[in-house]
PDB file of C-alpha atoms in Angstrom:
ATOM      1  CA  MET A   1     -20.153   7.176   0.832  1.00 38.00           C
ATOM      2  CA  THR A   2     -19.789   3.598  -0.297  1.00 43.00           C
ATOM      3  CA  ALA A   3     -18.360   2.912  -3.716  1.00 46.00           C
ATOM      4  CA  THR A   4     -19.551  -0.092  -5.622  1.00 50.00           C
ATOM      5  CA  THR A   5     -16.875  -1.756  -7.692  1.00 58.00           C
ATOM      6  CA  THR A   6     -16.482  -4.886  -9.700  1.00 71.00           C
ATOM      7  CA  ASN A   7     -12.719  -4.471  -9.744  1.00 92.00           C
ATOM      8  CA  GLU A   8     -11.002  -7.568  -8.445  1.00 93.00           C
ATOM      9  CA  THR A   9      -7.852  -7.501  -6.359  1.00 95.00           C
ATOM     10  CA  THR A  10      -5.482 -10.234  -7.489  1.00 96.00           C
ATOM     11  CA  PHE A  11      -2.890 -11.718  -5.133  1.00 96.00           C
ATOM     12  CA  THR A  12      -0.073 -13.848  -6.554  1.00 96.00           C
ATOM     13  CA  ILE A  13       1.612 -15.717  -3.710  1.00 95.00           C
ATOM     14  CA  ASP A  14       3.622 -18.636  -5.052  1.00 96.00           C
ATOM     15  CA  PRO A  15       4.754 -21.274  -2.519  1.00 95.00           C
ATOM     16  CA  GLY A  16       8.422 -21.174  -1.600  1.00 95.00           C
ATOM     17  CA  LYS A  17       9.099 -17.702  -3.013  1.00 96.00           C
ATOM     18  CA  GLN A  18      10.155 -14.551  -1.158  1.00 96.00           C
ATOM     19  CA  GLU A  19       7.807 -12.299  -3.103  1.00 97.00           C
ATOM     20  CA  LEU A  20       4.173 -11.507  -3.662  1.00 96.00           C
ATOM     21  CA  PHE A  21       2.247  -9.440  -6.185  1.00 98.00           C
ATOM     22  CA  ILE A  22      -0.986  -7.512  -5.728  1.00 97.00           C
ATOM     23  CA  SER A  23      -2.822  -6.081  -8.733  1.00 98.00           C
ATOM     24  CA  ARG A  24      -5.913  -3.863  -8.747  1.00 98.00           C
ATOM     25  CA  GLU A  25      -7.732  -1.700 -11.283  1.00 97.00           C
ATOM     26  CA  PHE A  26      -9.536   1.500 -10.324  1.00 97.00           C
ATOM     27  CA  ASP A  27     -12.291   3.563 -11.918  1.00 96.00           C
ATOM     28  CA  ALA A  28     -10.197   6.734 -11.826  1.00 97.00           C
ATOM     29  CA  PRO A  29      -7.428   8.260 -13.937  1.00 97.00           C
ATOM     30  CA  VAL A  30      -3.852   7.385 -13.049  1.00 98.00           C
ATOM     31  CA  THR A  31      -3.141  10.982 -11.972  1.00 98.00           C
ATOM     32  CA  LEU A  32      -5.846  10.760  -9.309  1.00 98.00           C
ATOM     33  CA  LEU A  33      -4.704   7.305  -8.176  1.00 98.00           C
ATOM     34  CA  TRP A  34      -1.142   8.655  -7.905  1.00 98.00           C
ATOM     35  CA  ARG A  35      -2.353  11.578  -5.818  1.00 97.00           C
ATOM     36  CA  ALA A  36      -4.204   9.199  -3.470  1.00 97.00           C
ATOM     37  CA  TYR A  37      -0.941   7.236  -3.001  1.00 97.00           C
ATOM     38  CA  THR A  38       1.349  10.220  -2.462  1.00 97.00           C
ATOM     39  CA  ASP A  39      -0.629  12.992  -0.743  1.00 96.00           C
ATOM     40  CA  PRO A  40      -0.435  12.298   3.019  1.00 92.00           C
ATOM     41  CA  ASP A  41      -3.794  14.006   3.535  1.00 92.00           C
ATOM     42  CA  LEU A  42      -5.302  11.325   1.252  1.00 95.00           C
ATOM     43  CA  VAL A  43      -3.126   8.234   1.865  1.00 94.00           C
ATOM     44  CA  PHE A  44      -4.144   7.871   5.462  1.00 90.00           C
ATOM     45  CA  GLN A  45      -7.845   8.115   4.614  1.00 92.00           C
ATOM     46  CA  TRP A  46      -7.687   4.737   2.859  1.00 93.00           C
ATOM     47  CA  LEU A  47      -4.548   2.855   3.887  1.00 89.00           C
ATOM     48  CA  GLY A  48      -5.228  -0.328   5.861  1.00 84.00           C
ATOM     49  CA  PRO A  49      -8.250  -1.763   7.613  1.00 88.00           C
ATOM     50  CA  ARG A  50     -11.221   0.510   8.209  1.00 89.00           C
ATOM     51  CA  GLU A  51     -11.234  -0.010  11.984  1.00 92.00           C
ATOM     52  CA  LEU A  52      -7.699   1.367  12.396  1.00 91.00           C
ATOM     53  CA  THR A  53      -6.698   5.016  12.489  1.00 89.00           C
ATOM     54  CA  ALA A  54      -3.291   6.353  11.543  1.00 88.00           C
ATOM     55  CA  GLU A  55      -1.044   8.754  13.393  1.00 89.00           C
ATOM     56  CA  VAL A  56       1.431  10.078  10.845  1.00 90.00           C
ATOM     57  CA  ASP A  57       4.933  11.070  11.964  1.00 93.00           C
ATOM     58  CA  VAL A  58       6.386  11.748   8.513  1.00 96.00           C
ATOM     59  CA  TYR A  59       5.414  11.115   4.893  1.00 96.00           C
ATOM     60  CA  ASP A  60       8.053  12.696   2.649  1.00 97.00           C
ATOM     61  CA  VAL A  61       7.430  11.273  -0.836  1.00 97.00           C
ATOM     62  CA  ARG A  62      10.686  11.857  -2.710  1.00 97.00           C
ATOM     63  CA  PRO A  63      13.800   9.778  -3.423  1.00 98.00           C
ATOM     64  CA  GLY A  64      15.585   9.521  -0.062  1.00 98.00           C
ATOM     65  CA  GLY A  65      12.498  10.685   1.823  1.00 98.00           C
ATOM     66  CA  SER A  66      11.166   8.663   4.726  1.00 98.00           C
ATOM     67  CA  TRP A  67       7.780   7.699   6.075  1.00 97.00           C
ATOM     68  CA  ARG A  68       6.500   6.526   9.443  1.00 96.00           C
ATOM     69  CA  TYR A  69       3.060   6.067  10.903  1.00 93.00           C
ATOM     70  CA  VAL A  70       1.377   4.257  13.770  1.00 93.00           C
ATOM     71  CA  SER A  71      -1.893   2.387  13.288  1.00 91.00           C
ATOM     72  CA  VAL A  72      -4.161   2.471  16.324  1.00 93.00           C
ATOM     73  CA  ASP A  73      -6.864  -0.138  16.889  1.00 93.00           C
ATOM     74  CA  PRO A  74     -10.169   0.531  18.714  1.00 95.00           C
ATOM     75  CA  SER A  75      -8.787  -0.830  22.014  1.00 96.00           C
ATOM     76  CA  GLY A  76      -5.730   1.470  21.847  1.00 95.00           C
ATOM     77  CA  GLY A  77      -3.221  -1.074  20.485  1.00 93.00           C
ATOM     78  CA  ARG A  78      -0.465   0.661  18.539  1.00 93.00           C
ATOM     79  CA  TYR A  79       1.446  -0.738  15.551  1.00 90.00           C
ATOM     80  CA  GLY A  80       4.324   1.228  14.025  1.00 91.00           C
ATOM     81  CA  PHE A  81       5.561   1.027  10.441  1.00 92.00           C
ATOM     82  CA  HIS A  82       8.359   2.883   8.669  1.00 95.00           C
ATOM     83  CA  GLY A  83      10.436   2.969   5.515  1.00 97.00           C
ATOM     84  CA  VAL A  84      12.384   4.989   2.964  1.00 98.00           C
ATOM     85  CA  PHE A  85      11.392   6.056  -0.544  1.00 98.00           C
ATOM     86  CA  HIS A  86      14.057   5.012  -3.047  1.00 98.00           C
ATOM     87  CA  ASP A  87      12.432   6.005  -6.328  1.00 98.00           C
ATOM     88  CA  VAL A  88       9.424   8.227  -6.974  1.00 98.00           C
ATOM     89  CA  THR A  89       8.516   8.679 -10.650  1.00 98.00           C
ATOM     90  CA  PRO A  90       5.214  10.602 -10.839  1.00 97.00           C
ATOM     91  CA  ASN A  91       2.264   8.621 -12.199  1.00 98.00           C
ATOM     92  CA  GLU A  92       4.544   5.636 -12.901  1.00 98.00           C
ATOM     93  CA  ARG A  93       6.424   4.105  -9.969  1.00 98.00           C
ATOM     94  CA  ILE A  94       7.195   4.169  -6.260  1.00 98.00           C
ATOM     95  CA  ILE A  95       9.965   2.018  -4.811  1.00 98.00           C
ATOM     96  CA  GLN A  96      10.187   1.978  -1.012  1.00 98.00           C
ATOM     97  CA  THR A  97      11.146  -0.132   1.953  1.00 97.00           C
ATOM     98  CA  PHE A  98       8.597  -1.300   4.514  1.00 95.00           C
ATOM     99  CA  GLU A  99       9.240  -2.471   8.061  1.00 92.00           C
ATOM    100  CA  PHE A 100       6.797  -3.404  10.818  1.00 88.00           C
ATOM    101  CA  GLU A 101       8.179  -2.225  14.155  1.00 87.00           C
ATOM    102  CA  GLY A 102       6.326  -4.863  16.180  1.00 76.00           C
ATOM    103  CA  LEU A 103       8.615  -7.782  15.416  1.00 68.00           C
ATOM    104  CA  PRO A 104      10.940  -8.774  18.264  1.00 61.00           C
ATOM    105  CA  GLU A 105      14.084  -8.571  16.141  1.00 66.00           C
ATOM    106  CA  SER A 106      14.933  -6.105  13.382  1.00 61.00           C
ATOM    107  CA  GLY A 107      15.931  -6.967   9.835  1.00 64.00           C
ATOM    108  CA  HIS A 108      12.499  -7.863   8.483  1.00 81.00           C
ATOM    109  CA  VAL A 109      12.598  -5.143   5.840  1.00 92.00           C
ATOM    110  CA  LEU A 110      10.863  -5.702   2.553  1.00 95.00           C
ATOM    111  CA  LEU A 111      11.223  -3.841  -0.722  1.00 97.00           C
ATOM    112  CA  GLU A 112       8.014  -2.707  -2.397  1.00 98.00           C
ATOM    113  CA  THR A 113       7.576  -1.508  -5.960  1.00 98.00           C
ATOM    114  CA  ALA A 114       4.230  -0.023  -6.976  1.00 98.00           C
ATOM    115  CA  LEU A 115       3.732   0.410 -10.720  1.00 98.00           C
ATOM    116  CA  PHE A 116       0.947   2.700 -11.935  1.00 98.00           C
ATOM    117  CA  GLU A 117      -0.632   2.259 -15.351  1.00 98.00           C
ATOM    118  CA  ALA A 118      -3.150   4.401 -17.221  1.00 98.00           C
ATOM    119  CA  LEU A 119      -5.931   2.331 -18.784  1.00 97.00           C
ATOM    120  CA  PRO A 120      -8.560   3.271 -21.385  1.00 97.00           C
ATOM    121  CA  ASN A 121     -11.726   5.106 -20.302  1.00 96.00           C
ATOM    122  CA  ASN A 122     -10.054   7.103 -17.497  1.00 95.00           C
ATOM    123  CA  ARG A 123      -9.223   3.975 -15.521  1.00 97.00           C
ATOM    124  CA  SER A 124      -5.936   2.890 -13.955  1.00 97.00           C
ATOM    125  CA  ARG A 125      -4.105  -0.062 -12.448  1.00 98.00           C
ATOM    126  CA  VAL A 126      -1.565  -0.429  -9.690  1.00 98.00           C
ATOM    127  CA  VAL A 127       0.617  -3.541  -9.403  1.00 98.00           C
ATOM    128  CA  SER A 128       2.592  -3.921  -6.177  1.00 98.00           C
ATOM    129  CA  HIS A 129       5.571  -6.256  -5.995  1.00 98.00           C
ATOM    130  CA  SER A 130       6.935  -6.985  -2.506  1.00 97.00           C
ATOM    131  CA  VAL A 131      10.226  -8.814  -1.973  1.00 97.00           C
ATOM    132  CA  PHE A 132      10.871 -10.164   1.521  1.00 95.00           C
ATOM    133  CA  GLN A 133      14.135 -11.144   3.230  1.00 92.00           C
ATOM    134  CA  SER A 134      12.966 -14.761   3.466  1.00 92.00           C
ATOM    135  CA  VAL A 135      10.103 -17.062   2.553  1.00 94.00           C
ATOM    136  CA  GLU A 136       9.282 -17.202   6.276  1.00 91.00           C
ATOM    137  CA  ASP A 137       8.931 -13.402   6.426  1.00 90.00           C
ATOM    138  CA  ARG A 138       6.653 -13.446   3.377  1.00 92.00           C
ATOM    139  CA  ASP A 139       4.540 -16.286   4.777  1.00 92.00           C
ATOM    140  CA  GLY A 140       4.321 -14.530   8.150  1.00 88.00           C
ATOM    141  CA  MET A 141       2.984 -11.375   6.496  1.00 88.00           C
ATOM    142  CA  VAL A 142       0.421 -13.389   4.548  1.00 90.00           C
ATOM    143  CA  ALA A 143      -0.650 -15.270   7.712  1.00 89.00           C
ATOM    144  CA  SER A 144      -1.054 -11.976   9.608  1.00 84.00           C
ATOM    145  CA  GLY A 145      -4.204 -11.143   7.666  1.00 84.00           C
ATOM    146  CA  MET A 146      -2.483  -8.827   5.213  1.00 87.00           C
ATOM    147  CA  SER A 147      -4.930  -9.638   2.409  1.00 91.00           C
ATOM    148  CA  GLU A 148      -7.952  -8.539   4.468  1.00 90.00           C
ATOM    149  CA  GLY A 149      -6.235  -5.221   5.223  1.00 89.00           C
ATOM    150  CA  VAL A 150      -5.398  -4.711   1.539  1.00 93.00           C
ATOM    151  CA  LEU A 151      -8.960  -5.520   0.434  1.00 93.00           C
ATOM    152  CA  ASP A 152     -10.477  -3.186   3.030  1.00 93.00           C
ATOM    153  CA  GLY A 153      -7.978  -0.458   2.131  1.00 93.00           C
ATOM    154  CA  TYR A 154      -8.751  -0.743  -1.583  1.00 95.00           C
ATOM    155  CA  SER A 155     -12.471  -0.566  -0.834  1.00 94.00           C
ATOM    156  CA  ARG A 156     -11.799   2.661   1.092  1.00 94.00           C
ATOM    157  CA  LEU A 157      -9.638   3.872  -1.818  1.00 96.00           C
ATOM    158  CA  ASP A 158     -12.557   3.283  -4.222  1.00 96.00           C
ATOM    159  CA  GLU A 159     -14.701   5.468  -1.969  1.00 95.00           C
ATOM    160  CA  LEU A 160     -12.059   8.191  -1.776  1.00 96.00           C
ATOM    161  CA  LEU A 161     -11.449   8.211  -5.541  1.00 97.00           C
ATOM    162  CA  ALA A 162     -15.210   8.447  -6.193  1.00 95.00           C
ATOM    163  CA  SER A 163     -15.428  11.443  -3.836  1.00 95.00           C
ATOM    164  CA  LEU A 164     -12.521  13.198  -5.578  1.00 93.00           C
ATOM    165  CA  SER A 165     -13.752  12.623  -9.143  1.00 79.00           C
TER     166      SER A 165
END
């Protein structure tokens, strides 16, 4: 199923800052959007680029809970990611860390806050705020093609939400 949407994904990436914002509206109620973000059986149906599959080690959505998964590309390349949930307020907010395991040195942890908002007409919005350890870390993530992965993931999320409605 392919969902058609006119919802724009907005990236705010100001030069010289250690942060970025991503905002997106969805044609689904906030409770359904929340479920798609927190139910591991749903999250890994839409997270990331379409050509990658996810192998989930843990996805324990609660304050102090952890998460880890490995994305696998079509040629068998493996990319691990992990983090810890710091705050989980249903239908409102998730605060978590995010770390890509493929960097040669550790310490490139970023803090992500996702805010969920109910909108009129059974619609919703999520605004993600990511704070990096340095401007270089932020710029490296942006240069890695992050925006294409986000756009593809949100397109897949539109499809998933339409199938669950």
